[in-house]
PDB file of C-alpha atoms in Angstrom:
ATOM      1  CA  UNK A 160       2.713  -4.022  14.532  1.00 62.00           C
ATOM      2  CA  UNK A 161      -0.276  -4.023  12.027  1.00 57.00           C
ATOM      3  CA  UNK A 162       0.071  -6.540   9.759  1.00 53.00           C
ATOM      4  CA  UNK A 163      -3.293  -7.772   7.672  1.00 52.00           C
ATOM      5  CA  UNK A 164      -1.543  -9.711   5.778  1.00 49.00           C
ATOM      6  CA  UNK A 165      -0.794 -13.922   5.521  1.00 44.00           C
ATOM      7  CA  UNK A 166       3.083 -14.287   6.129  1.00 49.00           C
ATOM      8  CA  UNK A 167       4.438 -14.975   2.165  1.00 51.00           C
ATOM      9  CA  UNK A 168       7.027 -14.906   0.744  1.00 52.00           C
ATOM     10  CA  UNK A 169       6.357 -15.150  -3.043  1.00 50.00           C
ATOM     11  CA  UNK A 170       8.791 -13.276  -5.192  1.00 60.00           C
ATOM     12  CA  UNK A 171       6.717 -11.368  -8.077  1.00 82.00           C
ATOM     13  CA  UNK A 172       5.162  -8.578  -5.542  1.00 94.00           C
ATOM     14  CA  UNK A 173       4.150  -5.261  -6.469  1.00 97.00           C
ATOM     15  CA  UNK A 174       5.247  -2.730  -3.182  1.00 98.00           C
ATOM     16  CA  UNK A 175       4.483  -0.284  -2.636  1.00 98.00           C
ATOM     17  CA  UNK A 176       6.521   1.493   0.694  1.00 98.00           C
ATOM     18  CA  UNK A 177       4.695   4.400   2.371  1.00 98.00           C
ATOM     19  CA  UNK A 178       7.560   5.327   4.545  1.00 98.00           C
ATOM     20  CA  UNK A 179      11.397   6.162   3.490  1.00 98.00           C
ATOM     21  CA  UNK A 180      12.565   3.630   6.550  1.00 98.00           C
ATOM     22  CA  UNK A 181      11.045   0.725   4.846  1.00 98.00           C
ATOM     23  CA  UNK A 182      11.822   1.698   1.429  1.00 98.00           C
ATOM     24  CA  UNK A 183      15.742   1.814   2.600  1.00 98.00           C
ATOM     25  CA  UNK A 184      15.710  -1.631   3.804  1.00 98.00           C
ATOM     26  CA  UNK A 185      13.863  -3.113   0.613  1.00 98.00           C
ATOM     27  CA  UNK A 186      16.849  -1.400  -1.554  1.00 98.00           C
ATOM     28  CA  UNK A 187      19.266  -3.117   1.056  1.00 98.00           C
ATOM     29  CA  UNK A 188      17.558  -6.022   1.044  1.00 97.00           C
ATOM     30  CA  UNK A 189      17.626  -6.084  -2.852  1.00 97.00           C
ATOM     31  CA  UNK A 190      14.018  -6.356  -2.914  1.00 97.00           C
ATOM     32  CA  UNK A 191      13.588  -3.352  -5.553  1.00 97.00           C
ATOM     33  CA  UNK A 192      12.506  -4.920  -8.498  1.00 96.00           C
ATOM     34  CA  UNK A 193       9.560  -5.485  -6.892  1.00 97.00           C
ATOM     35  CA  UNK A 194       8.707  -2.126  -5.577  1.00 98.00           C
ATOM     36  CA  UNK A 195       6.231   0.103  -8.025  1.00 98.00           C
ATOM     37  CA  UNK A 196       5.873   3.293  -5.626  1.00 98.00           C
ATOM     38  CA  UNK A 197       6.865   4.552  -3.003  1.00 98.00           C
ATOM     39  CA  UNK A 198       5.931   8.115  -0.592  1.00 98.00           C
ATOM     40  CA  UNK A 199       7.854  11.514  -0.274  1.00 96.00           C
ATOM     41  CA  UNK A 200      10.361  10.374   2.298  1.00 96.00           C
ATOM     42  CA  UNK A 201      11.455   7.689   0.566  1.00 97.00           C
ATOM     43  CA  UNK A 202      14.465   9.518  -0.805  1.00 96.00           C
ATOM     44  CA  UNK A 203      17.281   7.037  -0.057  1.00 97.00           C
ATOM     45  CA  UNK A 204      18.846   5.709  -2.081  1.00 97.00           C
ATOM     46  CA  UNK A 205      18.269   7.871  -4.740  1.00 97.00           C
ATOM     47  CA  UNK A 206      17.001   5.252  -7.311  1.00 97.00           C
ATOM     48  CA  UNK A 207      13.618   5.410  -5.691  1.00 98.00           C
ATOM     49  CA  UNK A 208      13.193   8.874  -6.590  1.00 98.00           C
ATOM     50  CA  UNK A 209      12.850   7.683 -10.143  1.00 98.00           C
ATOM     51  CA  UNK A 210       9.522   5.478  -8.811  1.00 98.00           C
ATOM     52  CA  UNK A 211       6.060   6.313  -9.122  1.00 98.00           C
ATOM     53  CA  UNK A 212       5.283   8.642  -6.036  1.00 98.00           C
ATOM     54  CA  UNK A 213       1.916   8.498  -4.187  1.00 98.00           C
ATOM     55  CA  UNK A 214       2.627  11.108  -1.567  1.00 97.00           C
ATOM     56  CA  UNK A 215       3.308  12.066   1.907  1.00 96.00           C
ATOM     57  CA  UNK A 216       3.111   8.867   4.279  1.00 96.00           C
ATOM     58  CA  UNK A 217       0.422  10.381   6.543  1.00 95.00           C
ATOM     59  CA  UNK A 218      -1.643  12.294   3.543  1.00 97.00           C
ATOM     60  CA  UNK A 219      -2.394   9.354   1.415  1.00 97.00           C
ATOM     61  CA  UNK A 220      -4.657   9.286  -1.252  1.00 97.00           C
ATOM     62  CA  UNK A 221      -6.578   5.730  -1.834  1.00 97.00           C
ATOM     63  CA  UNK A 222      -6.707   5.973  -5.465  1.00 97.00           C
ATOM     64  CA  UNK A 223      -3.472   7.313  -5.813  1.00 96.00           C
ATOM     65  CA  UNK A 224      -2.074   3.799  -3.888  1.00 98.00           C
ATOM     66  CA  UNK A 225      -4.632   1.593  -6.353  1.00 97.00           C
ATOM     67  CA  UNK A 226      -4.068   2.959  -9.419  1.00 97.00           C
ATOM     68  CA  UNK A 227      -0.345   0.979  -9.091  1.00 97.00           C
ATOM     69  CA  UNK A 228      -1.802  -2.680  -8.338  1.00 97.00           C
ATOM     70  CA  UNK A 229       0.076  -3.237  -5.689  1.00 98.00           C
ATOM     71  CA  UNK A 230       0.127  -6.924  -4.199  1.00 97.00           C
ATOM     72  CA  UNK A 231       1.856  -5.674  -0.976  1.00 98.00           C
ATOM     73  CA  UNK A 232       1.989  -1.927   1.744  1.00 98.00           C
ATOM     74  CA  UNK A 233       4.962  -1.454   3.307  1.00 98.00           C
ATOM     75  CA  UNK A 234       5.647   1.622   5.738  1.00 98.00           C
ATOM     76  CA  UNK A 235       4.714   2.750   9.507  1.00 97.00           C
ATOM     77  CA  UNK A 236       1.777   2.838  11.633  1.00 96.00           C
ATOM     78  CA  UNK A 237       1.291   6.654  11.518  1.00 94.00           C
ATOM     79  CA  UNK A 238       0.425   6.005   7.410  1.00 97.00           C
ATOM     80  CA  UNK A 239      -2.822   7.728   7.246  1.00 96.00           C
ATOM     81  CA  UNK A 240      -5.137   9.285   6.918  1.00 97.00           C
ATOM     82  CA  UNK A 241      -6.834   6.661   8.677  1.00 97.00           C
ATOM     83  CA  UNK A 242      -9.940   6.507   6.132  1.00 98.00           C
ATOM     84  CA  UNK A 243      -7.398   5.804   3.134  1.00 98.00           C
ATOM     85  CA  UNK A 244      -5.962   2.763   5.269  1.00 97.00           C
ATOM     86  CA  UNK A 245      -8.950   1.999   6.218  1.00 97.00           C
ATOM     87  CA  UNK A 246      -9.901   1.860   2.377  1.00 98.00           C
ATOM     88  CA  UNK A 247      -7.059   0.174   1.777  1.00 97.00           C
ATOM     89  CA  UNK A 248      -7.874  -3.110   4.227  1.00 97.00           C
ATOM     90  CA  UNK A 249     -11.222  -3.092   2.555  1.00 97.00           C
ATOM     91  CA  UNK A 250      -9.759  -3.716  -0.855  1.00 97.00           C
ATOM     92  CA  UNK A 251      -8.134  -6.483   0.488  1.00 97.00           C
ATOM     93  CA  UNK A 252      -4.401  -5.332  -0.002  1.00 97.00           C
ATOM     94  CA  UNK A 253      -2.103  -6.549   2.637  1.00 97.00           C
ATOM     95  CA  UNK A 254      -0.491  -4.304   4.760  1.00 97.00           C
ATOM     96  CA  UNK A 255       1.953  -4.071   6.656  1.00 97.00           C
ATOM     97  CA  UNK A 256       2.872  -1.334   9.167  1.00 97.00           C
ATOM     98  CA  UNK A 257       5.231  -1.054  11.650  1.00 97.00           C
ATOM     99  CA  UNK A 258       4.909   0.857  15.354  1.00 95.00           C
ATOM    100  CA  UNK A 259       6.786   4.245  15.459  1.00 93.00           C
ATOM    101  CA  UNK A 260       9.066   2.602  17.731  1.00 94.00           C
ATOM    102  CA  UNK A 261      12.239   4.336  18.483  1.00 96.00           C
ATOM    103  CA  UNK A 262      14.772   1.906  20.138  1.00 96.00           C
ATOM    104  CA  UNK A 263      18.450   0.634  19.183  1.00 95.00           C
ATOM    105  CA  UNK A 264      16.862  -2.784  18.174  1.00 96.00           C
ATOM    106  CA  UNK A 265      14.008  -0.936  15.930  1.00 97.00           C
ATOM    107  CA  UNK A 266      16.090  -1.842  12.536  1.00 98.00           C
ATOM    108  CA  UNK A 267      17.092  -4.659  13.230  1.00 98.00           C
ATOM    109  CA  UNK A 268      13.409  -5.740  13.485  1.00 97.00           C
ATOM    110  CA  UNK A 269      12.385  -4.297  11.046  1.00 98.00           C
ATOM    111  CA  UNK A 270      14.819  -5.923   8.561  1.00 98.00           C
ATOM    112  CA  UNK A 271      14.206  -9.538  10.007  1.00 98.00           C
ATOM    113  CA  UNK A 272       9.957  -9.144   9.778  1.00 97.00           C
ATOM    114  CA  UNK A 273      10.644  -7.341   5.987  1.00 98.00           C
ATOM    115  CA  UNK A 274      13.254 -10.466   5.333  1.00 97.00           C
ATOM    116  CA  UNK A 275      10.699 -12.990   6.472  1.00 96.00           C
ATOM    117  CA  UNK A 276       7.448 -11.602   4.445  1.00 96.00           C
ATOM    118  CA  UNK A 277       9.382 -11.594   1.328  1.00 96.00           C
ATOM    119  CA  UNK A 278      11.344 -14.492   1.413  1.00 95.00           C
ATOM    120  CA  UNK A 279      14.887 -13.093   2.647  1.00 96.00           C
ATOM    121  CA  UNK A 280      15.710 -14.680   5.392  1.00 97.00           C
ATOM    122  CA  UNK A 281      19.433 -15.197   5.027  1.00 97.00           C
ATOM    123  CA  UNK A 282      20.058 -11.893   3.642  1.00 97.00           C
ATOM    124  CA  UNK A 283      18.033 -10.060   6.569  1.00 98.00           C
ATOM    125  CA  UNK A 284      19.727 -11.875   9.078  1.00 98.00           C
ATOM    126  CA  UNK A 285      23.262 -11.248   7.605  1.00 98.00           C
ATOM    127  CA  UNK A 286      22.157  -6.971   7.302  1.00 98.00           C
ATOM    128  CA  UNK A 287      20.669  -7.371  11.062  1.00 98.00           C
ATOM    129  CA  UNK A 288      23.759  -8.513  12.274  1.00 98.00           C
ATOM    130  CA  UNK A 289      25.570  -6.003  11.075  1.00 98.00           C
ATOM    131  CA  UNK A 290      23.318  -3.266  12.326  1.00 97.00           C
ATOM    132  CA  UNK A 291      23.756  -5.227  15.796  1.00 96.00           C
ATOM    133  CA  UNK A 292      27.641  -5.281  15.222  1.00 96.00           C
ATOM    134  CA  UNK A 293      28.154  -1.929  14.274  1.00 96.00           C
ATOM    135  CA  UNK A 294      26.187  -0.224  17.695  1.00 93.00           C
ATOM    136  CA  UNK A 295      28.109  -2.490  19.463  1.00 92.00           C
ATOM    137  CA  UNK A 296      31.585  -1.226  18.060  1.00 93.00           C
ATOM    138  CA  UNK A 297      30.199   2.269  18.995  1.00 91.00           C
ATOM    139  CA  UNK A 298      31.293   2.538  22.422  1.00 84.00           C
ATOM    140  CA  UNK A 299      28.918   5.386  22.947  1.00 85.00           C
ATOM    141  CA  UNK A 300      29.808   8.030  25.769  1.00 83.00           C
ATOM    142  CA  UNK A 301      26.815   9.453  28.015  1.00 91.00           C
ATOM    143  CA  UNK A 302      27.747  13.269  28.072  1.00 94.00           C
ATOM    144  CA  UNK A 303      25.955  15.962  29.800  1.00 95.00           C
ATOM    145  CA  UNK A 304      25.599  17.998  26.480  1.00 97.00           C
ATOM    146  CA  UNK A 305      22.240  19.370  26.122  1.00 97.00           C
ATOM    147  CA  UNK A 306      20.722  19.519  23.238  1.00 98.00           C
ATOM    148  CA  UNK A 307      17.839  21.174  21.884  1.00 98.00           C
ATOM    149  CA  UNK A 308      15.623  19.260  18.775  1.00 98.00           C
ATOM    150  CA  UNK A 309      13.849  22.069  16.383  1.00 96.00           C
ATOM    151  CA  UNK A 310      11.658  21.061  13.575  1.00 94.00           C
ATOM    152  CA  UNK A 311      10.138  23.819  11.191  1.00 88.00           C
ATOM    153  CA  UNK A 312       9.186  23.816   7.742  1.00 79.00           C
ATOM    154  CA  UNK A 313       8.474  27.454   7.703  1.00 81.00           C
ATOM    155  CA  UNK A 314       9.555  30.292  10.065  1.00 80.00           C
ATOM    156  CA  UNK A 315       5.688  30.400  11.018  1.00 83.00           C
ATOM    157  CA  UNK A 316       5.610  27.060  12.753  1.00 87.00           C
ATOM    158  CA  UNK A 317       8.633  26.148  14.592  1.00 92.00           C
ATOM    159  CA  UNK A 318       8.482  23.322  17.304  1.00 95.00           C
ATOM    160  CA  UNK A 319      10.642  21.866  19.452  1.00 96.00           C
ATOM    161  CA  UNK A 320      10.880  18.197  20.803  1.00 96.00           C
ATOM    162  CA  UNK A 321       9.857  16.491  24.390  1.00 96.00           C
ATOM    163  CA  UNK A 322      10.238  13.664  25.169  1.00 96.00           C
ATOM    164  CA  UNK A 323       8.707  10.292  23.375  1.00 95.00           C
ATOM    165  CA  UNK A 324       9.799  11.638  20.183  1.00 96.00           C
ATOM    166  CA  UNK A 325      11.792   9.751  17.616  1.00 96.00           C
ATOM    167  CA  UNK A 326      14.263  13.199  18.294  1.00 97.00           C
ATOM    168  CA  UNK A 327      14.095  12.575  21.997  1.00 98.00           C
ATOM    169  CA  UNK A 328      15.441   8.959  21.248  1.00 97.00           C
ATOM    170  CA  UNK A 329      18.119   9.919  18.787  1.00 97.00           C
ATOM    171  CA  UNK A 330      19.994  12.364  21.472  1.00 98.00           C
ATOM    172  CA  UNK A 331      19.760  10.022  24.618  1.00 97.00           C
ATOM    173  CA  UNK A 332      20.694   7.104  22.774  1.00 97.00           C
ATOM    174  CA  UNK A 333      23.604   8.988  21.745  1.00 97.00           C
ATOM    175  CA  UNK A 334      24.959   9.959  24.533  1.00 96.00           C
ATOM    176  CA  UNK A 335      23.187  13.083  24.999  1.00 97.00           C
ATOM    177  CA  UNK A 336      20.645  15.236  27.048  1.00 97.00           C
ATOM    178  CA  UNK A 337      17.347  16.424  25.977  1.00 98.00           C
ATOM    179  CA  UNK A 338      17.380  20.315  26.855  1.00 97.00           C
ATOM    180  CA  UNK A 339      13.718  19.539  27.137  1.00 96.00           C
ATOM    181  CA  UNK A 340      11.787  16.773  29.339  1.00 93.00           C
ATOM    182  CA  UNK A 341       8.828  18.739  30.812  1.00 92.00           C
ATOM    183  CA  UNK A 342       6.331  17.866  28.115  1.00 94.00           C
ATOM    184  CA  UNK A 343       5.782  14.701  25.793  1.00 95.00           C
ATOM    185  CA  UNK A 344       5.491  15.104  21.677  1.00 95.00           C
ATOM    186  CA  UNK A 345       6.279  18.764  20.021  1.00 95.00           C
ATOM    187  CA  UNK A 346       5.127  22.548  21.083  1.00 95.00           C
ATOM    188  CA  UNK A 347       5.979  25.349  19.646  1.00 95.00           C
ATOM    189  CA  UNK A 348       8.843  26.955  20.489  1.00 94.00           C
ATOM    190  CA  UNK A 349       8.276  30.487  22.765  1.00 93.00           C
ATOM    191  CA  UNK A 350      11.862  32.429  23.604  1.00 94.00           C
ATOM    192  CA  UNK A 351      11.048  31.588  27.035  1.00 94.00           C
ATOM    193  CA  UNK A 352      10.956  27.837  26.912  1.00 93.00           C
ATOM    194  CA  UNK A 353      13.968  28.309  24.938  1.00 96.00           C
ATOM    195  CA  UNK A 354      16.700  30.833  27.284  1.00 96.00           C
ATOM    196  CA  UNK A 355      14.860  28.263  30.257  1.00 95.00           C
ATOM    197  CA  UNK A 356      16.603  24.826  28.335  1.00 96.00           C
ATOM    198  CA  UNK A 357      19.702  27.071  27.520  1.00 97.00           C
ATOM    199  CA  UNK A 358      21.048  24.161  25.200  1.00 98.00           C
ATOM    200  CA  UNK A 359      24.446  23.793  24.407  1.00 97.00           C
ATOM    201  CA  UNK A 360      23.527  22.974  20.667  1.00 98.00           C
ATOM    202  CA  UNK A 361      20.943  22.751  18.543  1.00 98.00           C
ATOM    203  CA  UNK A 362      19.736  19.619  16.492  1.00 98.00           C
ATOM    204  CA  UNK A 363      18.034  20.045  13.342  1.00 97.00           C
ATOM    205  CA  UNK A 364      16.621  17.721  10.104  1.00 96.00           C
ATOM    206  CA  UNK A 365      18.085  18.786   7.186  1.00 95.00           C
ATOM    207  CA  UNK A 366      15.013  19.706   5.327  1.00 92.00           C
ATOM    208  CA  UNK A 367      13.810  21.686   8.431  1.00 92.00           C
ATOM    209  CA  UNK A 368      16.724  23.758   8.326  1.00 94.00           C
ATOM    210  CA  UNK A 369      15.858  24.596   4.890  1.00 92.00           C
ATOM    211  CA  UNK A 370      12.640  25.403   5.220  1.00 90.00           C
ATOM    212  CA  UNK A 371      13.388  27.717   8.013  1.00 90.00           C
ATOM    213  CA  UNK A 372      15.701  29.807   6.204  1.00 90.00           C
ATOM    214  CA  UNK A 373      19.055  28.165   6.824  1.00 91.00           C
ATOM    215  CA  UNK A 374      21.697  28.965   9.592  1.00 93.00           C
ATOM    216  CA  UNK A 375      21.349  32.636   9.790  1.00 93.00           C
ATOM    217  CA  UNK A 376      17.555  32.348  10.398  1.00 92.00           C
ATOM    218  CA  UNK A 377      18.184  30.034  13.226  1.00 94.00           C
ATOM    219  CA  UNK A 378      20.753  32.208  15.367  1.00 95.00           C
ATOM    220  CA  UNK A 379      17.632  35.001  15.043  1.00 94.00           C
ATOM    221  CA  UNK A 380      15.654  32.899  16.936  1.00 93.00           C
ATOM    222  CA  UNK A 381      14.500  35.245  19.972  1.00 94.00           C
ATOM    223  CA  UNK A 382      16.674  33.991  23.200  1.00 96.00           C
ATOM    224  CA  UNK A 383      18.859  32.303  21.215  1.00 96.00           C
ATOM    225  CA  UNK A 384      21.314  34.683  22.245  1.00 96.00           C
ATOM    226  CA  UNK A 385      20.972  33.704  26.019  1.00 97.00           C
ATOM    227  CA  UNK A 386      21.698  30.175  25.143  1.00 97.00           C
ATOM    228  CA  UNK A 387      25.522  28.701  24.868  1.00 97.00           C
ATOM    229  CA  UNK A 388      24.424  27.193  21.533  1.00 97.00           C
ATOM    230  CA  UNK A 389      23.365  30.496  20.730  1.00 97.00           C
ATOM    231  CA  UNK A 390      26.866  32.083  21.597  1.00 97.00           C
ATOM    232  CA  UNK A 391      29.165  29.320  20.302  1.00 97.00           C
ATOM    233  CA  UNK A 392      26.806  28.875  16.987  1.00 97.00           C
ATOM    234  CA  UNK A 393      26.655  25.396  18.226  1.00 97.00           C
ATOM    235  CA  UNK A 394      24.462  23.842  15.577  1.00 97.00           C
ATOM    236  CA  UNK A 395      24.374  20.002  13.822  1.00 97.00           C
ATOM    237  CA  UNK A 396      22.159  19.748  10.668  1.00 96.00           C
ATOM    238  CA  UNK A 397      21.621  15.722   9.628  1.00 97.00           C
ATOM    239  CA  UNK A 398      19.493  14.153   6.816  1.00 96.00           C
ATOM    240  CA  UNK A 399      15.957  13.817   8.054  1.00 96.00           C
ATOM    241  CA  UNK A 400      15.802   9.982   7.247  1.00 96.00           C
ATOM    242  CA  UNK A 401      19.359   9.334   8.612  1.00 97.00           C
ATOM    243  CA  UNK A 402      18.574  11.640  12.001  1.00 97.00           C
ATOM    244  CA  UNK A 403      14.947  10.146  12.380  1.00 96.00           C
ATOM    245  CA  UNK A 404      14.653   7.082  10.370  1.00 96.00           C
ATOM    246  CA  UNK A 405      15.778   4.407  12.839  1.00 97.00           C
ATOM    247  CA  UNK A 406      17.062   2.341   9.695  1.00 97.00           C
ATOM    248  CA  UNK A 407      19.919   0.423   8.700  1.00 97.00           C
ATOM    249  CA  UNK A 408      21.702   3.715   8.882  1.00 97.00           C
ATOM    250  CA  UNK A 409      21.263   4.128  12.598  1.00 98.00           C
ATOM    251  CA  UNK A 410      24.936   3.280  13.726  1.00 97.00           C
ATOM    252  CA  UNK A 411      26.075   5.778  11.573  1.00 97.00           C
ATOM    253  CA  UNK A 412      23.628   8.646  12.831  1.00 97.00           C
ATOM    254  CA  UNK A 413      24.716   7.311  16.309  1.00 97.00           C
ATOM    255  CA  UNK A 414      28.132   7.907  15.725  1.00 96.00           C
ATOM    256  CA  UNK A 415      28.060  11.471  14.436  1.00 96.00           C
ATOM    257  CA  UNK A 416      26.196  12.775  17.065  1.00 97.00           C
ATOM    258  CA  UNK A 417      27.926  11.191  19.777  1.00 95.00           C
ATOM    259  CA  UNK A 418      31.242  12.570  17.900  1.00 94.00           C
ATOM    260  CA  UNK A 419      29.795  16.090  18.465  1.00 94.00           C
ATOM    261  CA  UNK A 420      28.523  15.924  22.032  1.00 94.00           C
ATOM    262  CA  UNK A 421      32.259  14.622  22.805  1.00 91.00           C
ATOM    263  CA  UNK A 422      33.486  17.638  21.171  1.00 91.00           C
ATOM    264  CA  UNK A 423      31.768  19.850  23.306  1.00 89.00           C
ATOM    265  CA  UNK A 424      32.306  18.576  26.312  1.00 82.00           C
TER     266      UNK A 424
END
């Protein structure tokens, strides 16, 4: 974790959260009366919406960040570009950024290390137990579902997820199978790659789905046909920051998925 900043906890910050993840657990951690801005993912809960926005968490603009004051950065290591964060450690403003990490214990670290910087110790401990309590009462099921993870904002660029993905994470820990494990991050999709995984559903971010052209657009897919999610219409469409977050919200993510896979079993 990047952190360029002392260890505080003084209670009249300005924040400013550069990721929708950290911006969740400030609102649970009823930190938001010190938060003055916040990025485009930070959409939950939908009081931040009505905060001063300076933009997509890996196409920051320096001045953009400044022109707020803020005493205190808040998001994930992928924050970039890396000359605005670089700009931003030379204007002395601490930071802190936490690793893409995408494990069952993520939030629950993340809560306790935003708890401790700002002074909310108690209240991070009592939300990270909780998190811990809640995957625990899961009981999840390991299933031999496949399931394939699409991501598109347009029908022009559609890609699909390997493995080492926050995606990848989200369907094993769940119970599931990734339809996909011979390459690491995202390639495009190709109608070959896609009648070779032959998934039994397909897994999409809400604001992908969109941006694709909905449900229809998706069952067009060349191959798609060839697959069983193709045949069945097998499809689960999630919240992008519930699905890939790894927040406070993971249990429930957790759940509905592995609800699904049991389904088609």
């Amino acid at each position: 974790m990047f952190l360029s900043s002392a260890t505080n906890a003084e209670t009249n910050q300005r924040i400013v959260s550069v990721n929708g993840t950290t911006t969740e657990i400030i609102y649970a951690l009823k930190l938001e009366s010190q938060l003055v801005a916040v990025d485009s993912t930070s959409y939950y809960p939908k009081q931040a919406l009505a905060l001063v926005n300076v933009g997509y968490q890996r196409t920051l603009a320096t001045e953009g960040i400044l022109n707020v004051k803020p005493t205190q950065i808040i998001g994930l290591e992928s924050a970039g570009p890396p000359a605005t964060i670089q700009n931003l450690k030379d204007a002395k403003i601490p930071l802190l950024l936490f690793p893409d990490e995408f494990k069952l214990e993520t939030p629950v670290t993340r809560v306790l290390e935003i708890g401790k910087l700002f002074g909310k110790q108690k209240e991070a401990e009592n939300l990270a137990k909780s998190i811990r309590e809640q995957i625990q009462k899961l009981k999840l099921n390991k299933t031999n579902v496949k399931v394939l993870f699409i991501y598109s904002r347009n029908p022009s660029s559609v890609y699909i997820s390997g493995t080492g993905t926050a995606a990848h994470s989200m369907i094993e820990l769940s119970g599931a199978k990734n339809a996909i494990s011979e390459f690491t991050e995202y390639k495009p999709l190709t109608s070959e790659a896609l009648v070779k995984a032959n998934p039994d559903i397909i897994l999409m971010p809400e604001k992908s789905a969109q941006g694709f052209g909905g449900e229809k657009a998706i069952w067009e897919i060349n191959g798609m046909e060839l697959t069983r999610a193709g045949k069945e219409k097998n499809l689960i469409i999630l919240d992008d920051l519930l699905l890939l977050g790894f927040g406070p919200r993971l249990p429930i993510a957790l759940k509905t998925l592995n609800d699904r896979w049991k389904q088609l079993e």
